Tab-separated table of C-alpha atoms and ligand atoms in Angstrom:
chain	number	residue	atom	x	y	z
I	166	MET	CA	21.787	30.978	5.890
I	167	VAL	CA	22.823	28.808	8.829
I	168	VAL	CA	19.359	27.267	8.958
I	169	LEU	CA	19.505	26.497	5.269
I	170	LEU	CA	22.898	24.819	5.640
I	171	VAL	CA	21.688	22.717	8.552
I	172	LEU	CA	18.604	21.651	6.643
I	173	THR	CA	20.628	20.734	3.575
I	174	PHE	CA	23.117	18.828	5.695
I	175	SER	CA	20.504	16.775	7.540
I	176	PHE	CA	18.663	16.005	4.336
I	177	ASN	CA	21.847	14.741	2.710
I	178	SER	CA	22.805	12.685	5.759
I	179	PHE	CA	19.434	11.044	5.707
I	180	ALA	CA	19.687	10.191	2.033
I	181	CYS	CA	23.117	8.596	2.579
I	182	GLN	CA	21.915	6.439	5.444
I	183	SER	CA	19.195	4.990	3.256
I	184	GLY	CA	21.488	3.594	0.576
I	185	THR	CA	20.814	4.367	-3.055
I	186	VAL	CA	18.094	6.946	-2.837
I	187	ALA	CA	16.721	8.563	-5.946
I	188	ASN	CA	15.626	11.706	-4.126
I	189	LEU	CA	17.239	14.861	-5.313
I	190	PRO	CA	18.437	16.799	-2.274
I	191	GLY	CA	18.407	20.520	-2.763
I	192	GLU	CA	15.960	20.399	-5.625
I	193	LYS	CA	13.531	22.272	-3.406
I	194	THR	CA	13.978	23.588	0.075
I	195	PRO	CA	12.479	20.842	2.182
I	196	GLY	CA	10.455	21.674	5.213
I	197	ASN	CA	8.251	24.641	5.204
I	198	GLU	CA	5.751	23.829	2.508
I	199	ARG	CA	2.302	22.691	3.523
I	200	VAL	CA	1.028	19.829	1.440
I	201	PRO	CA	-2.658	19.760	0.495
I	202	ILE	CA	-5.064	17.810	2.682
I	203	TYR	CA	-8.015	16.008	1.169
I	204	GLY	CA	-11.231	14.871	2.773
I	205	TYR	CA	-13.603	12.356	1.264
I	206	GLU	CA	-17.165	11.540	0.452
I	207	VAL	CA	-18.494	7.997	0.418
I	208	VAL	CA	-19.857	7.012	-2.971
I	209	ARG	CA	-20.850	3.478	-1.968
I	210	ALA	CA	-20.298	1.105	0.942
I	211	TRP	CA	-20.185	-2.646	0.443
I	212	PRO	CA	-19.832	-5.634	2.771
I	213	HIS	CA	-16.315	-6.835	3.589
I	214	ASP	CA	-15.354	-10.067	5.378
I	215	PRO	CA	-14.846	-8.984	9.023
I	216	ASP	CA	-12.419	-11.906	9.467
I	217	ALA	CA	-10.144	-10.676	6.676
I	218	PHE	CA	-6.990	-9.144	8.127
I	219	THR	CA	-6.456	-7.061	4.981
I	220	GLN	CA	-2.849	-6.583	3.936
I	221	GLY	CA	-3.170	-6.159	0.199
I	222	LEU	CA	-5.953	-5.006	-2.118
I	223	VAL	CA	-6.122	-4.761	-5.908
I	224	PHE	CA	-8.984	-4.252	-8.370
I	225	HIS	CA	-8.822	-6.567	-11.378
I	226	ASP	CA	-11.356	-7.481	-14.046
I	227	GLY	CA	-14.377	-6.307	-12.066
I	228	LYS	CA	-13.334	-8.115	-8.867
I	229	LEU	CA	-11.119	-7.435	-5.898
I	230	LEU	CA	-7.983	-9.395	-5.167
I	231	GLU	CA	-7.191	-9.410	-1.472
I	232	SER	CA	-4.303	-10.673	0.613
I	233	THR	CA	-4.977	-11.429	4.273
I	234	GLY	CA	-2.409	-11.774	7.026
I	235	GLU	CA	-1.804	-13.517	10.334
I	236	VAL	CA	-0.097	-16.892	10.691
I	237	GLY	CA	-2.511	-19.724	9.938
I	238	ARG	CA	-5.104	-17.341	8.510
I	239	SER	CA	-3.170	-15.875	5.611
I	240	SER	CA	-4.640	-16.123	2.140
I	241	LEU	CA	-5.022	-14.758	-1.342
I	242	ARG	CA	-8.650	-14.227	-2.384
I	243	ARG	CA	-10.762	-13.164	-5.271
I	244	VAL	CA	-13.714	-11.227	-3.873
I	245	GLU	CA	-16.974	-10.004	-5.365
I	246	LEU	CA	-17.060	-6.235	-4.877
I	247	GLU	CA	-20.812	-5.807	-4.483
I	248	THR	CA	-21.358	-8.598	-1.940
I	249	GLY	CA	-17.955	-9.107	-0.313
I	250	LYS	CA	-18.357	-12.788	-1.135
I	251	VAL	CA	-15.099	-14.737	-1.383
I	252	LEU	CA	-15.232	-16.339	-4.821
I	253	GLN	CA	-11.871	-18.077	-4.652
I	254	LYS	CA	-9.288	-18.514	-1.885
I	255	VAL	CA	-5.760	-19.866	-1.735
I	256	ASP	CA	-4.447	-20.427	1.776
I	257	VAL	CA	-0.916	-19.313	2.590
I	258	PRO	CA	0.514	-22.034	4.868
I	259	GLU	CA	2.166	-21.562	8.249
I	260	PRO	CA	4.594	-20.139	9.187
I	261	TYR	CA	3.982	-17.378	6.658
I	262	PHE	CA	2.178	-14.125	7.405
I	263	ALA	CA	0.954	-12.757	4.072
I	264	GLU	CA	1.294	-9.069	3.282
I	265	GLY	CA	0.948	-6.800	0.234
I	266	ILE	CA	-0.017	-7.902	-3.262
I	267	THR	CA	0.134	-6.413	-6.712
I	268	LEU	CA	-0.641	-7.553	-10.240
I	269	LEU	CA	1.812	-7.099	-13.074
I	270	LYS	CA	1.606	-8.683	-16.536
I	271	GLY	CA	-0.854	-11.397	-15.541
I	272	ARG	CA	0.937	-12.337	-12.328
I	273	ILE	CA	-0.002	-11.599	-8.753
I	274	TYR	CA	2.952	-11.023	-6.428
I	275	GLN	CA	2.430	-11.487	-2.699
I	276	LEU	CA	4.818	-10.563	0.095
I	277	THR	CA	5.253	-12.168	3.494
I	278	TRP	CA	6.025	-10.125	6.556
I	279	GLN	CA	9.277	-11.452	8.029
I	280	HIS	CA	10.354	-14.417	5.907
I	281	GLN	CA	11.900	-12.411	3.046
I	282	LEU	CA	9.914	-14.643	0.713
I	283	GLY	CA	7.222	-13.752	-1.785
I	284	PHE	CA	4.874	-15.888	-3.873
I	285	SER	CA	3.616	-15.396	-7.400
I	286	TYR	CA	0.315	-16.624	-8.832
I	287	ASP	CA	-1.467	-16.703	-12.136
I	288	ALA	CA	-3.935	-13.812	-11.938
I	289	TRP	CA	-6.707	-15.727	-13.696
I	290	THR	CA	-6.501	-19.094	-11.931
I	291	LEU	CA	-4.695	-18.139	-8.684
I	292	ASP	CA	-2.403	-21.124	-9.284
I	293	LYS	CA	0.886	-20.618	-7.483
I	294	ILE	CA	3.579	-20.294	-10.136
I	295	GLY	CA	6.692	-19.202	-8.297
I	296	GLN	CA	8.410	-17.603	-5.349
I	297	PHE	CA	11.042	-14.943	-4.849
I	298	ASN	CA	13.260	-13.397	-2.192
I	299	TYR	CA	13.898	-9.859	-1.027
I	300	GLN	CA	15.726	-8.309	1.885
I	301	GLY	CA	14.056	-7.013	5.007
I	302	GLU	CA	10.404	-7.056	5.913
I	303	GLY	CA	7.528	-7.095	3.456
I	304	TRP	CA	4.617	-4.697	4.061
I	305	GLY	CA	2.923	-3.027	1.095
I	306	LEU	CA	3.333	-3.780	-2.607
I	307	THR	CA	2.232	-2.053	-5.805
I	308	THR	CA	3.473	-1.469	-9.345
I	309	ASP	CA	3.956	1.397	-11.777
I	310	GLY	CA	3.680	-1.076	-14.644
I	311	GLN	CA	7.453	-1.565	-14.805
I	312	SER	CA	8.715	-2.305	-11.299
I	313	LEU	CA	7.334	-3.916	-8.196
I	314	ILE	CA	7.235	-1.189	-5.543
I	315	LEU	CA	7.858	-2.637	-2.102
I	316	GLY	CA	7.497	-1.078	1.337
I	317	ASP	CA	9.131	-2.592	4.405
I	318	GLY	CA	7.564	-0.597	7.239
I	319	THR	CA	10.223	2.110	7.191
I	320	ASN	CA	9.962	5.238	5.046
I	321	ARG	CA	11.750	3.519	2.162
I	322	LEU	CA	10.099	2.255	-0.985
I	323	ARG	CA	12.142	-0.040	-3.175
I	324	PHE	CA	11.527	-0.510	-6.901
I	325	LEU	CA	12.277	-4.115	-7.870
I	326	ASP	CA	12.835	-5.596	-11.314
I	327	PRO	CA	10.049	-8.217	-11.627
I	328	ASP	CA	12.322	-10.490	-13.669
I	329	ASN	CA	15.122	-10.894	-11.114
I	330	PHE	CA	13.895	-8.952	-8.029
I	331	GLN	CA	16.992	-6.764	-8.025
I	332	VAL	CA	16.539	-3.277	-6.586
I	333	ARG	CA	16.349	-0.716	-9.401
I	334	LYS	CA	16.018	2.297	-7.124
I	335	THR	CA	14.964	3.318	-3.639
I	336	ILE	CA	13.082	6.417	-2.600
I	337	ALA	CA	12.799	7.835	0.897
I	338	VAL	CA	9.336	9.170	1.692
I	339	LEU	CA	9.517	12.624	3.218
I	340	ASP	CA	6.845	15.071	4.292
I	341	GLY	CA	8.844	18.227	3.819
I	342	SER	CA	12.006	17.126	5.639
I	343	THR	CA	10.263	14.649	7.965
I	344	PRO	CA	10.516	10.932	7.171
I	345	VAL	CA	7.132	9.181	7.010
I	346	TYR	CA	7.539	5.770	8.652
I	347	GLU	CA	5.398	2.643	8.769
I	348	ILE	CA	4.194	2.923	5.209
I	349	ASN	CA	1.772	0.078	4.751
I	350	GLU	CA	-0.616	-0.948	1.950
I	351	LEU	CA	0.121	0.718	-1.393
I	352	GLU	CA	-1.670	1.579	-4.602
I	353	TYR	CA	-0.395	3.245	-7.740
I	354	VAL	CA	-3.021	5.806	-8.753
I	355	GLN	CA	-2.603	8.045	-11.806
I	356	GLY	CA	1.142	8.487	-11.471
I	357	GLU	CA	1.214	8.700	-7.671
I	358	ILE	CA	1.681	6.130	-4.935
I	359	TYR	CA	-1.123	6.118	-2.388
I	360	ALA	CA	-0.067	4.607	0.938
I	361	ASN	CA	-1.716	3.638	4.171
I	362	ILE	CA	0.271	4.577	7.241
I	363	TRP	CA	0.025	1.923	9.959
I	364	HIS	CA	-2.417	2.920	12.719
I	365	ALA	CA	-3.269	6.222	11.052
I	366	ASP	CA	-6.543	7.365	9.505
I	367	ARG	CA	-4.587	9.019	6.731
I	368	ILE	CA	-3.424	8.003	3.283
I	369	ALA	CA	-0.245	9.541	1.923
I	370	ARG	CA	0.033	10.604	-1.699
I	371	ILE	CA	3.647	10.080	-2.700
I	372	ASP	CA	5.614	11.267	-5.715
I	373	PRO	CA	7.209	8.062	-7.127
I	374	GLN	CA	10.126	10.039	-8.551
I	375	THR	CA	11.200	11.930	-5.453
I	376	GLY	CA	9.471	10.284	-2.492
I	377	ARG	CA	7.990	13.637	-1.564
I	378	ILE	CA	4.529	13.729	0.007
I	379	LEU	CA	2.170	15.436	-2.449
I	380	GLY	CA	-0.876	15.380	-0.193
I	381	TRP	CA	-2.672	13.663	2.653
I	382	ILE	CA	-6.121	12.089	2.538
I	383	ASP	CA	-7.849	12.338	5.900
I	384	LEU	CA	-10.230	9.399	6.320
I	385	THR	CA	-11.222	10.103	9.907
I	386	GLY	CA	-14.729	8.839	10.629
I	387	LEU	CA	-14.971	6.550	7.603
I	388	LEU	CA	-15.954	3.635	9.829
I	389	SER	CA	-18.277	4.517	12.690
I	390	ARG	CA	-17.045	4.041	16.233
I	391	GLY	CA	-17.995	0.639	17.577
I	392	GLU	CA	-18.001	-1.087	14.194
I	393	VAL	CA	-14.677	-2.725	15.043
I	394	ARG	CA	-13.257	-3.588	18.460
I	395	ASP	CA	-9.806	-5.013	17.757
I	396	GLU	CA	-6.987	-2.489	18.223
I	397	GLU	CA	-5.331	-3.817	15.090
I	398	ALA	CA	-8.466	-3.271	13.004
I	399	VAL	CA	-6.908	-0.269	11.336
I	400	LEU	CA	-7.375	1.353	7.954
I	401	ASN	CA	-5.453	-0.736	5.407
I	402	GLY	CA	-6.251	-1.551	1.821
I	403	ILE	CA	-6.430	0.708	-1.225
I	404	ALA	CA	-7.486	-0.422	-4.693
I	405	TYR	CA	-8.014	1.563	-7.870
I	406	ASP	CA	-10.306	0.748	-10.769
I	407	GLU	CA	-8.347	2.417	-13.531
I	408	THR	CA	-11.073	1.957	-16.171
I	409	ASN	CA	-13.771	3.744	-14.198
I	410	GLY	CA	-11.577	5.915	-11.935
I	411	ARG	CA	-12.994	4.374	-8.762
I	412	LEU	CA	-11.011	4.397	-5.521
I	413	PHE	CA	-11.708	1.717	-2.906
I	414	VAL	CA	-10.533	1.593	0.692
I	415	THR	CA	-11.051	-0.754	3.608
I	416	GLY	CA	-9.352	-1.880	6.809
I	417	LYS	CA	-8.174	-4.974	8.644
I	418	LEU	CA	-11.192	-6.853	10.026
I	419	TRP	CA	-13.513	-4.117	8.766
I	420	PRO	CA	-17.094	-5.165	7.982
I	421	LYS	CA	-17.239	-2.651	5.122
I	422	LEU	CA	-15.356	-1.578	2.048
I	423	PHE	CA	-15.906	1.886	0.621
I	424	GLU	CA	-15.717	3.609	-2.712
I	425	ILE	CA	-14.665	7.160	-1.931
I	426	ARG	CA	-14.228	10.404	-3.808
I	427	LEU	CA	-11.623	12.909	-2.672
I	428	LYS	CA	-12.483	16.478	-1.739
I	429	ARG	CA	-9.885	19.173	-1.291
I	430	LYS	CA	-10.088	20.586	2.235
O	788	LIG	CA1	-3.333	-1.884	-3.084
């Protein structure tokens, strides 16, 4: 009984610290449940620009849209899946460090890391059509078709109204009762949010309603040792081809991009 009270108390305290959190404390006893772990099999591997510091990845109309980071090297690109060839590129000027992207209603939204400024583009031409502000850092971005879902490197995901960028709701991502920090690139996949975790070989599967971790995808060994040297060349970049149910993953400065299929471990 005491343990239960302590757990409930800490869970509630956490939710309060995070502002308006949509999680429902007490709905389930947090903590002791083991979430499923998934492995993978590689369906196909394709070339990927090894100079692309991947921060955002989206599949659209048979091509990939990719956002690359680092000051002076940031960009938005349209990339041919099969060859990795950059078909179109818009440079993001200094001092901005580009981060996550998503596509909603014909517009691409792109975050920047620390400038609290995002850019929007026409998805067909990549013409820049606007900019917007948000609080805190910008890391990953995706959409459920209604809101922009923004990660800031903590365990919070904020749902923004794409018309005025006001926060509609915030969820705290928890694995049982443990906050999952440094949530990076995001992808909305069949009613779940898939998320890279910075410097981890794992993708989190997150319930968009509660923030609860529904499963982990273990991608250990996807890229062979020695294929990248940079310490920051970590797994980052998830895209989903909704029409054909294909899941793509890559990493920062990775020479390859993979289509993978999940296997329950
Ligand atoms: Ca993505």
